[in-house]
Coordinates of C-alpha atoms in Angstrom, one line a residue:
M610 CA -9.3 -8.0 -12.1
I611 CA -10.4 -4.4 -11.4
S612 CA -14.8 -4.1 -11.2
A613 CA -15.1 -2.7 -14.8
D614 CA -18.1 -0.7 -13.1
D615 CA -16.1 0.8 -10.3
Y616 CA -13.6 2.1 -13.8
V617 CA -17.1 3.3 -15.4
L618 CA -18.4 5.1 -12.3
Q619 CA -14.8 6.8 -12.3
L620 CA -15.0 7.5 -16.3
V621 CA -18.2 8.8 -16.1
Q622 CA -17.3 11.5 -13.3
T623 CA -14.1 12.9 -14.7
R624 CA -15.7 13.2 -17.9
G625 CA -18.8 15.2 -16.4
L626 CA -21.5 13.5 -17.2
V627 CA -22.6 12.6 -13.3
S628 CA -21.3 14.6 -10.5
P629 CA -19.4 12.6 -7.6
E630 CA -22.1 14.1 -4.8
T631 CA -24.4 11.9 -7.4
V632 CA -22.1 8.5 -7.5
N633 CA -21.7 9.4 -3.6
A634 CA -25.6 9.2 -3.3
A635 CA -25.8 6.3 -5.1
C636 CA -22.9 3.9 -3.8
E637 CA -24.3 4.9 0.1
T638 CA -28.0 4.2 -0.9
A639 CA -26.8 0.5 -2.6
Q640 CA -24.5 0.2 1.0
T641 CA -27.3 0.6 2.9
A642 CA -29.7 -1.4 1.0
G643 CA -26.9 -4.2 2.3
V644 CA -25.7 -4.4 -0.6
T645 CA -21.9 -6.1 -1.0
A646 CA -19.1 -4.6 -1.0
D647 CA -18.1 -5.7 -4.4
N648 CA -21.2 -5.6 -6.0
I649 CA -22.5 -2.2 -4.6
P650 CA -20.4 -0.2 -8.3
T651 CA -23.1 -2.6 -10.4
A652 CA -25.9 -1.5 -8.0
A653 CA -24.8 2.3 -7.6
L654 CA -24.2 2.4 -12.0
D655 CA -27.9 0.4 -12.9
A656 CA -29.6 2.7 -9.9
L657 CA -27.6 5.5 -12.0
V658 CA -30.0 4.7 -15.4
A659 CA -32.7 3.8 -13.5
Q660 CA -32.8 7.1 -12.4
K661 CA -32.5 9.2 -15.1
K662 CA -29.1 10.1 -14.5
I663 CA -27.4 9.4 -17.4
E664 CA -28.4 7.0 -20.2
W665 CA -26.3 3.9 -21.5
Q666 CA -25.9 5.5 -24.8
Q667 CA -23.5 8.2 -22.8
I668 CA -21.6 5.7 -20.9
T669 CA -21.0 3.6 -24.3
D670 CA -20.2 6.7 -25.7
A671 CA -17.7 8.0 -22.9
L672 CA -16.5 3.9 -23.4
A673 CA -15.1 4.8 -26.9
A674 CA -13.6 8.2 -26.5
E675 CA -12.0 6.4 -23.7
F676 CA -10.9 3.3 -25.6
D677 CA -10.6 5.2 -29.3
M678 CA -13.3 2.8 -30.8
E679 CA -15.8 2.6 -32.8
T680 CA -19.7 2.5 -32.2
V681 CA -22.7 0.7 -34.5
D682 CA -25.9 2.0 -34.2
L683 CA -27.8 -1.9 -34.5
S684 CA -31.2 -0.6 -36.6
L685 CA -29.2 -0.4 -39.3
V686 CA -27.1 -3.9 -38.9
R687 CA -28.1 -6.9 -40.2
P688 CA -25.4 -9.6 -39.7
A689 CA -25.9 -12.4 -42.7
R690 CA -26.7 -16.2 -41.6
E691 CA -23.8 -17.4 -41.6
T692 CA -21.7 -15.1 -39.6
L693 CA -25.1 -16.0 -37.0
D694 CA -25.1 -19.2 -37.1
F695 CA -20.6 -19.0 -36.6
V696 CA -21.4 -17.9 -33.1
G697 CA -25.0 -19.0 -32.5
R698 CA -27.3 -18.1 -30.7
E699 CA -26.3 -19.4 -26.5
L700 CA -23.1 -17.8 -26.7
A701 CA -23.7 -14.5 -27.9
E702 CA -26.4 -14.3 -24.8
R703 CA -23.6 -15.7 -22.9
H704 CA -21.3 -13.1 -23.0
V705 CA -24.0 -10.6 -24.6
I706 CA -22.5 -9.5 -27.7
L707 CA -24.0 -9.6 -31.5
P708 CA -21.3 -11.1 -34.5
L709 CA -21.4 -8.3 -37.1
Q710 CA -19.6 -9.3 -40.0
L711 CA -17.2 -12.5 -41.0
H712 CA -13.7 -11.8 -42.7
T713 CA -10.6 -14.3 -43.4
G714 CA -9.5 -15.1 -39.7
E715 CA -11.4 -12.3 -37.9
L716 CA -14.8 -11.7 -36.5
E717 CA -16.2 -8.3 -35.5
V718 CA -18.5 -8.0 -33.1
A719 CA -20.7 -5.8 -31.3
V720 CA -20.1 -5.4 -27.6
A721 CA -21.2 -3.8 -24.8
D722 CA -18.4 -4.0 -21.8
P723 CA -14.4 -3.5 -23.9
L724 CA -12.9 -3.9 -20.1
N725 CA -14.6 -7.9 -20.0
T726 CA -10.9 -8.7 -21.3
E727 CA -10.6 -12.3 -19.9
D728 CA -14.6 -12.6 -21.2
L729 CA -13.5 -11.3 -24.4
D730 CA -10.1 -13.5 -24.4
E731 CA -12.1 -16.6 -23.7
L732 CA -14.6 -15.9 -26.4
A733 CA -11.3 -15.4 -29.3
R734 CA -10.5 -19.2 -27.9
I735 CA -14.4 -21.1 -28.4
L736 CA -14.5 -19.2 -31.7
K737 CA -10.9 -20.0 -33.4
T738 CA -11.1 -17.2 -34.7
T739 CA -8.8 -13.0 -34.7
L740 CA -12.1 -10.0 -32.8
T741 CA -12.2 -6.7 -33.3
Y742 CA -15.1 -4.9 -31.6
R743 CA -17.2 -2.0 -31.9
L744 CA -19.5 -1.0 -29.4
A745 CA -23.1 -0.8 -28.7
T746 CA -25.7 -0.4 -25.3
P747 CA -26.4 -3.7 -23.8
D748 CA -29.9 -3.3 -24.5
A749 CA -28.9 -2.3 -28.2
I750 CA -27.0 -6.0 -27.8
R751 CA -29.6 -8.1 -26.9
D752 CA -32.9 -6.3 -29.0
A753 CA -30.3 -7.4 -32.0
I754 CA -29.5 -10.9 -30.1
A755 CA -33.5 -11.2 -29.9
K756 CA -34.3 -9.9 -33.6
H757 CA -31.7 -11.8 -35.6
Y758 CA -32.3 -14.9 -34.0
S759 CA -35.4 -17.0 -34.3
E760 CA -36.3 -18.7 -30.9
D761 CA -36.0 -22.6 -33.4
D762 CA -32.5 -21.5 -33.5
A763 CA -29.9 -24.1 -32.6
P764 CA -26.8 -23.8 -31.2
S765 CA -23.9 -23.7 -33.1
G766 CA -21.0 -26.3 -33.0
K767 CA -19.0 -23.4 -31.5
S768 CA -21.0 -22.7 -29.1
A769 CA -20.6 -26.0 -27.6
L770 CA -17.0 -26.1 -26.9
Y771 CA -18.1 -23.7 -24.6
D772 CA -17.2 -26.1 -21.2
S773 CA -14.0 -27.5 -22.7
I774 CA -12.2 -24.4 -24.4
A775 CA -9.6 -25.7 -26.2
A776 CA -6.3 -23.4 -25.3
G777 CA -4.9 -21.4 -28.0
N778 CA -3.6 -17.9 -28.5
S779 CA -6.0 -16.1 -31.0
G780 CA -8.0 -13.6 -30.8
N781 CA -5.1 -11.7 -29.4
L782 CA -7.0 -7.9 -28.6
L783 CA -4.1 -6.7 -26.3
I784 CA -0.5 -7.6 -27.3
D785 CA 2.7 -7.2 -25.7
L786 CA 4.2 -3.4 -25.6
P787 CA 6.9 -2.8 -27.0
T788 CA 10.4 -3.0 -26.3
G789 CA 11.4 0.5 -26.6
G790 CA 9.8 3.5 -24.9
E791 CA 7.3 4.0 -27.4
V792 CA 3.7 3.1 -26.7
K793 CA 1.4 2.6 -29.9
A794 CA -2.3 2.5 -29.3
E795 CA -2.5 -1.2 -29.1
D796 CA -1.4 -1.5 -26.0
A797 CA -3.8 1.2 -24.9
P798 CA -5.8 -1.0 -22.8
I799 CA -3.0 -3.1 -20.9
I800 CA -1.9 0.6 -19.8
R801 CA -5.1 1.5 -18.6
Y802 CA -5.3 -1.3 -16.8
V803 CA -2.0 -1.3 -14.9
N804 CA -2.7 2.2 -14.0
L805 CA -5.9 1.0 -12.7
L806 CA -3.5 -1.9 -10.7
I807 CA -1.6 1.1 -9.2
T808 CA -4.6 3.7 -8.2
E809 CA -7.2 0.4 -6.7
A810 CA -4.0 -0.1 -4.8
I811 CA -4.1 3.1 -3.9
K812 CA -7.5 2.9 -3.5
R813 CA -7.8 0.5 -0.6
R814 CA -4.6 1.5 0.9
A815 CA -2.6 -1.6 0.1
S816 CA 1.3 -1.4 0.4
D817 CA 2.5 -4.0 -2.1
I818 CA 1.1 -5.0 -5.5
H819 CA 2.1 -8.9 -5.9
L820 CA 2.0 -10.1 -9.2
E821 CA 3.2 -13.9 -9.4
P822 CA 3.5 -16.4 -12.1
L823 CA 1.6 -20.2 -11.4
E824 CA 1.2 -22.7 -13.7
K825 CA -2.1 -22.5 -15.1
R826 CA -2.7 -18.6 -14.3
F827 CA -1.3 -15.1 -13.0
R828 CA -2.3 -13.9 -9.4
V829 CA -2.5 -10.6 -8.4
R830 CA -2.4 -9.5 -4.9
Y831 CA -2.9 -6.8 -2.4
R832 CA -1.6 -6.8 1.0
I833 CA -3.3 -4.6 3.0
D834 CA -3.1 -4.5 6.5
G835 CA 0.0 -7.0 6.8
V836 CA -2.7 -9.6 5.1
L837 CA -2.7 -10.4 1.9
H838 CA -6.2 -10.1 -0.5
E839 CA -6.6 -12.1 -3.7
I840 CA -8.6 -10.1 -6.5
E841 CA -10.0 -11.3 -9.7
N842 CA -7.1 -12.5 -11.7
P843 CA -6.1 -11.1 -15.3
P844 CA -5.9 -13.6 -17.9
K845 CA -2.2 -15.7 -17.9
R846 CA -1.8 -15.3 -21.7
L847 CA -1.6 -11.5 -20.8
Q848 CA 1.0 -11.8 -18.1
P849 CA 3.8 -11.4 -20.1
S850 CA 2.3 -7.7 -21.5
I851 CA 1.5 -6.7 -18.1
I852 CA 4.9 -7.4 -16.9
S853 CA 6.2 -5.8 -19.7
R854 CA 4.4 -2.7 -19.2
L855 CA 5.6 -2.8 -15.3
K856 CA 9.5 -2.9 -16.3
L857 CA 9.2 -0.5 -18.1
M858 CA 7.2 1.6 -16.4
A859 CA 9.7 0.9 -13.3
E860 CA 13.1 1.9 -16.0
V861 CA 14.6 -1.7 -15.9
S862 CA 16.0 -4.0 -18.8
L863 CA 12.8 -5.8 -20.6
A864 CA 14.9 -8.4 -22.5
E865 CA 16.8 -9.2 -19.2
K866 CA 14.7 -12.3 -17.7
R867 CA 17.7 -14.6 -16.0
V868 CA 18.6 -12.2 -13.1
P869 CA 16.4 -10.2 -10.4
Q870 CA 15.9 -6.9 -11.2
D871 CA 15.3 -3.4 -9.2
G872 CA 14.1 -0.3 -9.7
R873 CA 10.9 2.3 -9.0
I874 CA 8.2 3.7 -10.3
Q875 CA 6.4 7.6 -9.6
V876 CA 2.5 8.2 -9.8
K877 CA 0.3 10.6 -8.6
A878 CA -2.9 9.4 -7.1
S879 CA -5.6 11.9 -5.7
G880 CA -3.0 14.3 -5.5
K881 CA -0.6 13.1 -3.7
E882 CA 3.1 11.7 -5.5
I883 CA 3.8 7.6 -4.5
D884 CA 6.5 6.5 -4.9
L885 CA 5.9 2.5 -6.3
R886 CA 9.4 0.3 -5.3
V887 CA 9.7 -2.5 -7.9
S888 CA 11.7 -5.8 -7.4
V889 CA 11.4 -8.4 -10.9
L890 CA 12.1 -12.1 -9.7
P891 CA 12.4 -14.8 -11.9
T892 CA 10.0 -18.0 -11.3
V893 CA 9.7 -21.1 -13.2
Y894 CA 7.3 -19.6 -14.5
G895 CA 7.7 -16.0 -15.2
E896 CA 8.9 -13.0 -13.9
S897 CA 7.2 -12.6 -10.5
I898 CA 7.2 -8.5 -9.8
V899 CA 6.1 -7.1 -6.6
M900 CA 5.4 -3.6 -6.1
R901 CA 6.1 -1.8 -2.7
I902 CA 4.4 1.5 -2.1
L903 CA 6.1 4.1 -0.3
D904 CA 3.3 7.0 0.6
K905 CA 4.8 10.1 1.9
E906 CA 1.7 11.1 4.1
G907 CA 3.0 8.2 6.0
L908 CA 5.9 10.7 7.2
R909 CA 3.4 13.0 8.5
L910 CA 2.3 10.4 11.3
G911 CA 2.4 11.7 14.5
L912 CA 3.5 9.6 17.9
P913 CA 0.3 9.2 18.9
E914 CA -0.6 7.7 15.3
L915 CA 1.9 4.9 15.4
G916 CA -0.3 3.8 18.8
F917 CA 1.4 4.7 21.6
F918 CA -0.4 5.7 24.8
S919 CA 0.6 8.6 26.9
D920 CA 3.4 7.2 29.2
D921 CA 4.6 5.5 26.6
Q922 CA 5.1 8.6 24.3
A923 CA 6.3 10.2 27.1
S924 CA 9.7 7.7 27.3
F925 CA 9.8 7.5 23.1
Q926 CA 10.3 11.5 23.7
G927 CA 12.7 12.0 26.2
I928 CA 14.6 9.2 24.1
V929 CA 14.7 10.3 21.5
S930 CA 15.5 14.3 22.6
A931 CA 18.9 12.6 24.3
A932 CA 21.8 15.2 23.0
D933 CA 23.2 11.7 22.8
G934 CA 23.3 7.8 22.1
I935 CA 22.1 5.9 20.6
F936 CA 18.4 4.3 20.3
L937 CA 17.7 1.5 18.6
V938 CA 14.0 -0.2 17.2
T939 CA 13.9 -4.1 16.8
G940 CA 11.6 -6.3 15.4
P941 CA 11.2 -8.2 12.0
T942 CA 10.9 -7.8 8.7
G943 CA 7.4 -5.9 8.1
S944 CA 7.7 -4.6 11.9
G945 CA 7.3 -1.4 11.4
K946 CA 10.2 -0.4 12.4
S947 CA 11.3 2.9 9.5
T948 CA 8.3 4.0 9.9
T949 CA 8.9 4.9 13.8
L950 CA 12.2 6.3 13.3
Y951 CA 10.8 7.9 10.3
A952 CA 7.8 9.4 12.9
A953 CA 10.7 10.2 15.8
L954 CA 13.0 12.2 12.8
N955 CA 9.7 14.1 11.9
Y956 CA 9.4 15.0 15.8
I957 CA 12.8 16.1 15.9
N958 CA 13.5 18.0 13.1
K959 CA 14.2 21.0 14.0
T960 CA 16.1 23.6 11.9
D961 CA 18.9 23.8 14.7
R962 CA 20.2 20.5 13.9
K963 CA 21.5 18.7 11.1
I964 CA 20.4 15.2 10.7
I965 CA 21.9 12.7 8.3
T966 CA 20.6 9.5 7.4
V967 CA 22.6 6.3 5.0
E968 CA 20.1 4.0 4.2
D969 CA 19.5 1.3 2.1
P970 CA 17.4 2.2 0.0
V971 CA 15.7 5.4 0.5
E972 CA 12.5 5.1 1.5
Y973 CA 11.3 8.7 1.5
Q974 CA 12.5 11.6 1.4
M975 CA 12.7 13.5 3.8
N976 CA 12.3 18.2 3.8
G977 CA 15.2 19.3 5.7
I978 CA 16.6 15.8 6.3
N979 CA 20.4 14.9 4.2
Q980 CA 19.9 11.4 3.2
V981 CA 23.2 9.0 1.7
Q982 CA 21.9 6.0 -0.3
V983 CA 23.9 3.4 0.0
R984 CA 26.1 2.0 -3.1
R985 CA 27.9 -1.1 -2.4
E986 CA 28.8 -1.4 -5.9
V987 CA 31.0 1.9 -5.4
G988 CA 31.9 1.3 -2.2
M989 CA 29.7 3.5 0.0
T990 CA 28.9 1.0 2.5
F991 CA 26.9 1.5 5.8
A992 CA 30.1 2.2 7.7
A993 CA 32.2 3.8 4.7
A994 CA 28.9 5.9 4.9
L995 CA 29.1 6.9 8.8
R996 CA 32.9 8.3 8.3
S997 CA 31.9 10.7 6.0
M998 CA 29.3 11.9 7.3
L999 CA 31.0 12.2 10.8
R1000 CA 33.1 15.0 9.2
Q1001 CA 29.7 17.0 8.3
A1002 CA 29.2 17.9 11.7
P1003 CA 25.6 16.4 12.1
N1004 CA 23.7 17.1 15.4
I1005 CA 21.7 13.4 14.6
I1006 CA 22.4 9.7 12.4
M1007 CA 19.8 7.5 11.3
I1008 CA 21.6 4.4 10.4
G1009 CA 19.1 2.1 8.2
E1010 CA 20.4 -1.4 10.2
I1011 CA 22.6 -2.1 12.6
R1012 CA 24.0 -5.1 10.2
D1013 CA 28.2 -5.4 11.4
L1014 CA 30.8 -5.3 13.4
E1015 CA 32.9 -1.9 11.2
T1016 CA 29.2 0.1 11.6
A1017 CA 28.5 -0.7 15.2
E1018 CA 31.9 0.6 16.1
I1019 CA 31.5 3.9 13.8
A1020 CA 27.9 4.3 15.7
V1021 CA 29.3 3.5 18.8
N1022 CA 32.0 6.6 18.1
A1023 CA 29.7 9.1 17.1
S1024 CA 27.4 8.4 20.3
L1025 CA 30.1 9.4 22.8
T1026 CA 31.5 12.2 21.0
G1027 CA 28.2 13.9 21.4
H1028 CA 26.2 12.3 18.4
M1029 CA 22.5 11.5 18.6
V1030 CA 22.4 7.5 16.6
F1031 CA 19.4 6.1 15.9
S1032 CA 19.5 2.5 13.7
T1033 CA 17.7 -0.9 13.9
L1034 CA 18.4 -4.2 14.8
H1035 CA 16.4 -7.5 14.2
T1036 CA 16.2 -8.7 17.0
N1037 CA 12.7 -10.2 18.8
D1038 CA 12.4 -8.5 22.5
A1039 CA 14.3 -5.3 23.5
P1040 CA 16.4 -6.3 25.5
S1041 CA 18.2 -8.2 23.1
A1042 CA 19.5 -6.0 21.7
V1043 CA 22.0 -5.5 24.2
T1044 CA 22.9 -9.1 23.5
R1045 CA 23.2 -8.7 20.3
L1046 CA 25.4 -5.9 19.7
V1047 CA 27.5 -7.8 22.1
D1048 CA 27.2 -10.9 20.2
I1049 CA 28.2 -8.5 17.1
G1050 CA 32.0 -7.5 18.8
V1051 CA 31.1 -5.0 20.5
K1052 CA 32.7 -4.7 24.2
P1053 CA 29.4 -4.5 26.6
F1054 CA 31.0 -1.3 28.3
L1055 CA 30.8 0.3 25.6
V1056 CA 27.3 -1.2 25.3
S1057 CA 26.5 0.4 29.1
A1058 CA 27.7 4.1 27.9
S1059 CA 26.1 4.4 24.6
L1060 CA 23.1 2.8 24.9
R1061 CA 20.1 4.9 25.5
G1062 CA 17.6 2.3 25.2
A1063 CA 15.8 0.3 22.9
L1064 CA 11.9 -0.2 21.4
A1065 CA 11.1 -4.0 20.2
Q1066 CA 7.5 -3.7 18.3
R1067 CA 4.8 -5.7 16.1
L1068 CA 2.8 -4.1 14.2
V1069 CA -2.3 -5.4 15.2
R1070 CA -4.9 -4.6 13.0
R1071 CA -6.8 -1.9 14.5
I1072 CA -10.7 -1.9 14.5
C1073 CA -12.8 -0.4 11.6
P1074 CA -13.8 2.7 13.8
N1075 CA -16.7 3.1 11.2
C1076 CA -18.4 -1.0 11.9
A1077 CA -16.8 -1.1 15.3
Q1078 CA -19.0 -3.2 17.8
P1079 CA -19.3 -4.0 21.3
Y1080 CA -19.3 -7.6 21.8
M1081 CA -17.6 -9.6 24.7
P1082 CA -15.1 -12.0 24.3
E1083 CA -15.8 -15.8 25.3
E1084 CA -14.1 -16.6 28.6
K1085 CA -11.2 -18.9 27.0
E1086 CA -10.3 -15.9 25.2
L1087 CA -10.0 -14.4 27.8
H1088 CA -8.1 -16.5 29.7
S1089 CA -5.9 -16.7 26.1
I1090 CA -4.0 -13.2 26.6
G1091 CA -4.5 -13.3 30.2
I1092 CA -7.0 -11.1 31.0
T1093 CA -8.5 -11.7 34.3
G1094 CA -12.6 -11.1 35.4
D1095 CA -12.3 -7.7 37.1
E1096 CA -10.4 -6.4 34.6
A1097 CA -12.8 -7.7 31.7
A1098 CA -15.5 -6.1 33.7
N1099 CA -13.7 -2.9 33.6
A1100 CA -13.0 -2.8 29.7
S1101 CA -14.0 -1.6 26.1
F1102 CA -14.0 -4.9 23.7
L1103 CA -15.1 -4.4 20.5
K1104 CA -15.0 -5.7 17.4
G1105 CA -15.6 -4.4 13.3
I1106 CA -18.7 -6.1 11.6
G1107 CA -18.0 -5.0 8.0
C1108 CA -18.4 -2.5 5.7
A1109 CA -17.4 -0.5 2.9
K1110 CA -14.6 1.2 3.9
C1111 CA -13.4 -1.1 5.2
N1112 CA -13.8 -3.7 2.4
S1113 CA -15.9 -6.2 4.5
I1114 CA -12.4 -7.5 6.5
G1115 CA -13.9 -5.5 10.0
Y1116 CA -10.0 -4.1 10.4
K1117 CA -8.6 -0.6 8.6
G1118 CA -5.3 0.6 9.4
R1119 CA -2.8 -0.8 11.8
R1120 CA -0.9 0.4 14.9
G1121 CA 2.1 -0.5 17.1
I1122 CA 2.0 -2.8 20.0
F1123 CA 5.6 -1.9 21.9
E1124 CA 8.0 -2.6 24.6
M1125 CA 10.2 -0.1 25.7
F1126 CA 13.4 -0.8 27.2
I1127 CA 15.1 2.1 28.7
V1128 CA 18.5 2.1 30.2
G1129 CA 19.4 3.7 34.1
E1130 CA 22.0 3.6 36.2
E1131 CA 21.4 -0.2 37.2
L1132 CA 20.7 -1.9 33.8
Q1133 CA 24.2 0.5 32.6
S1134 CA 25.9 -1.6 35.7
M1135 CA 24.7 -5.1 34.5
I1136 CA 25.4 -4.8 31.0
Y1137 CA 29.4 -3.2 31.9
G1138 CA 29.2 -6.8 34.0
G1139 CA 27.7 -8.8 31.8
A1140 CA 24.3 -9.8 32.3
T1141 CA 23.0 -12.6 30.4
L1142 CA 19.8 -11.9 28.6
V1143 CA 17.5 -13.0 30.6
E1144 CA 18.6 -11.4 33.7
L1145 CA 18.1 -7.8 32.2
R1146 CA 15.1 -8.8 31.2
R1147 CA 14.3 -9.8 34.8
K1148 CA 15.4 -6.7 35.6
C1149 CA 13.2 -4.9 33.1
R1150 CA 10.2 -5.8 33.7
E1151 CA 11.0 -5.6 38.4
L1152 CA 11.4 -1.8 36.8
G1153 CA 8.0 -1.7 35.5
M1154 CA 9.3 -3.0 32.0
R1155 CA 6.0 -4.4 30.0
S1156 CA 6.1 -6.6 27.1
M1157 CA 4.5 -6.8 23.8
R1158 CA 2.0 -8.9 25.1
E1159 CA 1.2 -6.3 27.6
D1160 CA 0.8 -3.3 25.2
G1161 CA -1.4 -5.8 23.1
V1162 CA -3.4 -6.5 26.1
R1163 CA -4.0 -2.9 27.0
K1164 CA -5.4 -1.7 23.1
V1165 CA -7.4 -4.7 23.4
A1166 CA -9.1 -3.0 26.9
A1167 CA -9.9 -0.4 24.7
G1168 CA -10.8 -0.9 21.9
V1169 CA -8.2 -0.7 19.3
T1170 CA -7.6 -3.8 18.2
T1171 CA -8.9 -7.3 18.7
I1172 CA -7.6 -10.5 21.5
E1173 CA -6.4 -12.8 17.5
E1174 CA -4.3 -10.0 16.4
V1175 CA -2.6 -9.6 19.9
L1176 CA -1.7 -13.9 20.1
T1177 CA -0.9 -14.0 16.6
A1178 CA 1.9 -10.9 16.3
T1179 CA 3.6 -12.2 19.9
V1180 CA 2.8 -15.5 19.8
S1181 CA 6.8 -15.9 19.3
I1182 CA 7.7 -14.2 22.2
I1183 CA 8.9 -15.5 25.3
E1184 CA 7.3 -14.2 28.6

């Protein structure tokens, strides 16, 4: 679950109680003092109160307005003895709550933190009753506990259950969302949680949000720079409500829980429009949801931001600017192929060129480009779309992926009739693009005549520039990646030590490592003659092609990434 104090800091800024500059200064002071990233919001909030920049009563009033809750002046309240005994002092102090009134099947309590839903739900299960809430400041609640509970009070029988919580569904603070489009007032906390979940993911630069129902918990993870990080999980019993809210936002059927569904959510965060591609998959313990975050800012990536050094960038620009032919980007799922193709299209997107893409699905919408969505259910396949696209007289065609012979043949014919064709393939290295096309069924002489080049790539995490520190790898590390002593002496090895800007990970962002395969006359002859992959690769190496691992070594020596990242990304590649 997202930090409550982080939410409070955002709230007081939104309501104009504290300026963003003051909050940032408090956070920076906490960071300088060595506070861990997770505890910075709490330390900053305490500092703001201690410095009298804001008062707890103002924070409580802001939370009450935000959650449409009532506040209570505890100096005017005197709870009945049976109400106090129902909870017990130990439980009240542990959860920072004060029982106010006990009705049939319902207990009214004063709380300081309405965002701590897990703790409050646990309290409701312990007491086996439904809770209603009123807000008060933390100090007021602690003073009231000390005032109304005498020192010799023994913990009640209810609080003794703390260490052996009974399962139950009482105390429903947050309820299931409606199946229609209307939202009830009591559903607001779930809505705020989902919105904050998405906002926090975008803030942390996550590419995916994973919500996974397990047997006894509801796991939430962010994928940041290709690595999954688990965050604090919401209570298991809120699983149906959260899933229903997300399905409602994605405009998929709430009633259907037996088959997979796909949807889309559009949000605006920090002035940017963000698309979330939503996949819902039924599992044994409920529906699993994965939301892929598609930030349109990624479309503005220049070629250097992809990770190209100047020599590879020049070769890449030369190929994508060609008048005709086929250029392929290869690699496994998640290796950044689509981002590279979009960056190429952005580079060559001029007013004198007509560009049409056919994609499944259209992930990013680009200005000045005609994009076609594949819809197999109505017969709009890659091949069908390509046939129609050629009648539109484009200069450049981008195909999401070449998957079959029909699509491949149309792409080859388009390239031979004066079109430049971009596409992707799933292969381990760049020369394998040739053998893959031949395996699909394209004749070798057509491959040799149409293929201009192929780019194989992987993604490695980039060392955080804010906390990068020089270091010298051990000899066994250098040996594992093939760096000699002389090469190490001229390298600039760096390592991230972790900071607030990278969430103490040491990495921030990703860069590509590449293998550039350019088809010249010699290679054309070999492809025409049916050369094997081994022969092609040997000739490419003779002509100066660097492997992905060698490109990775260059980036390690330049302080872009680490040895561990390159070894992980290229471990399955046969040199």
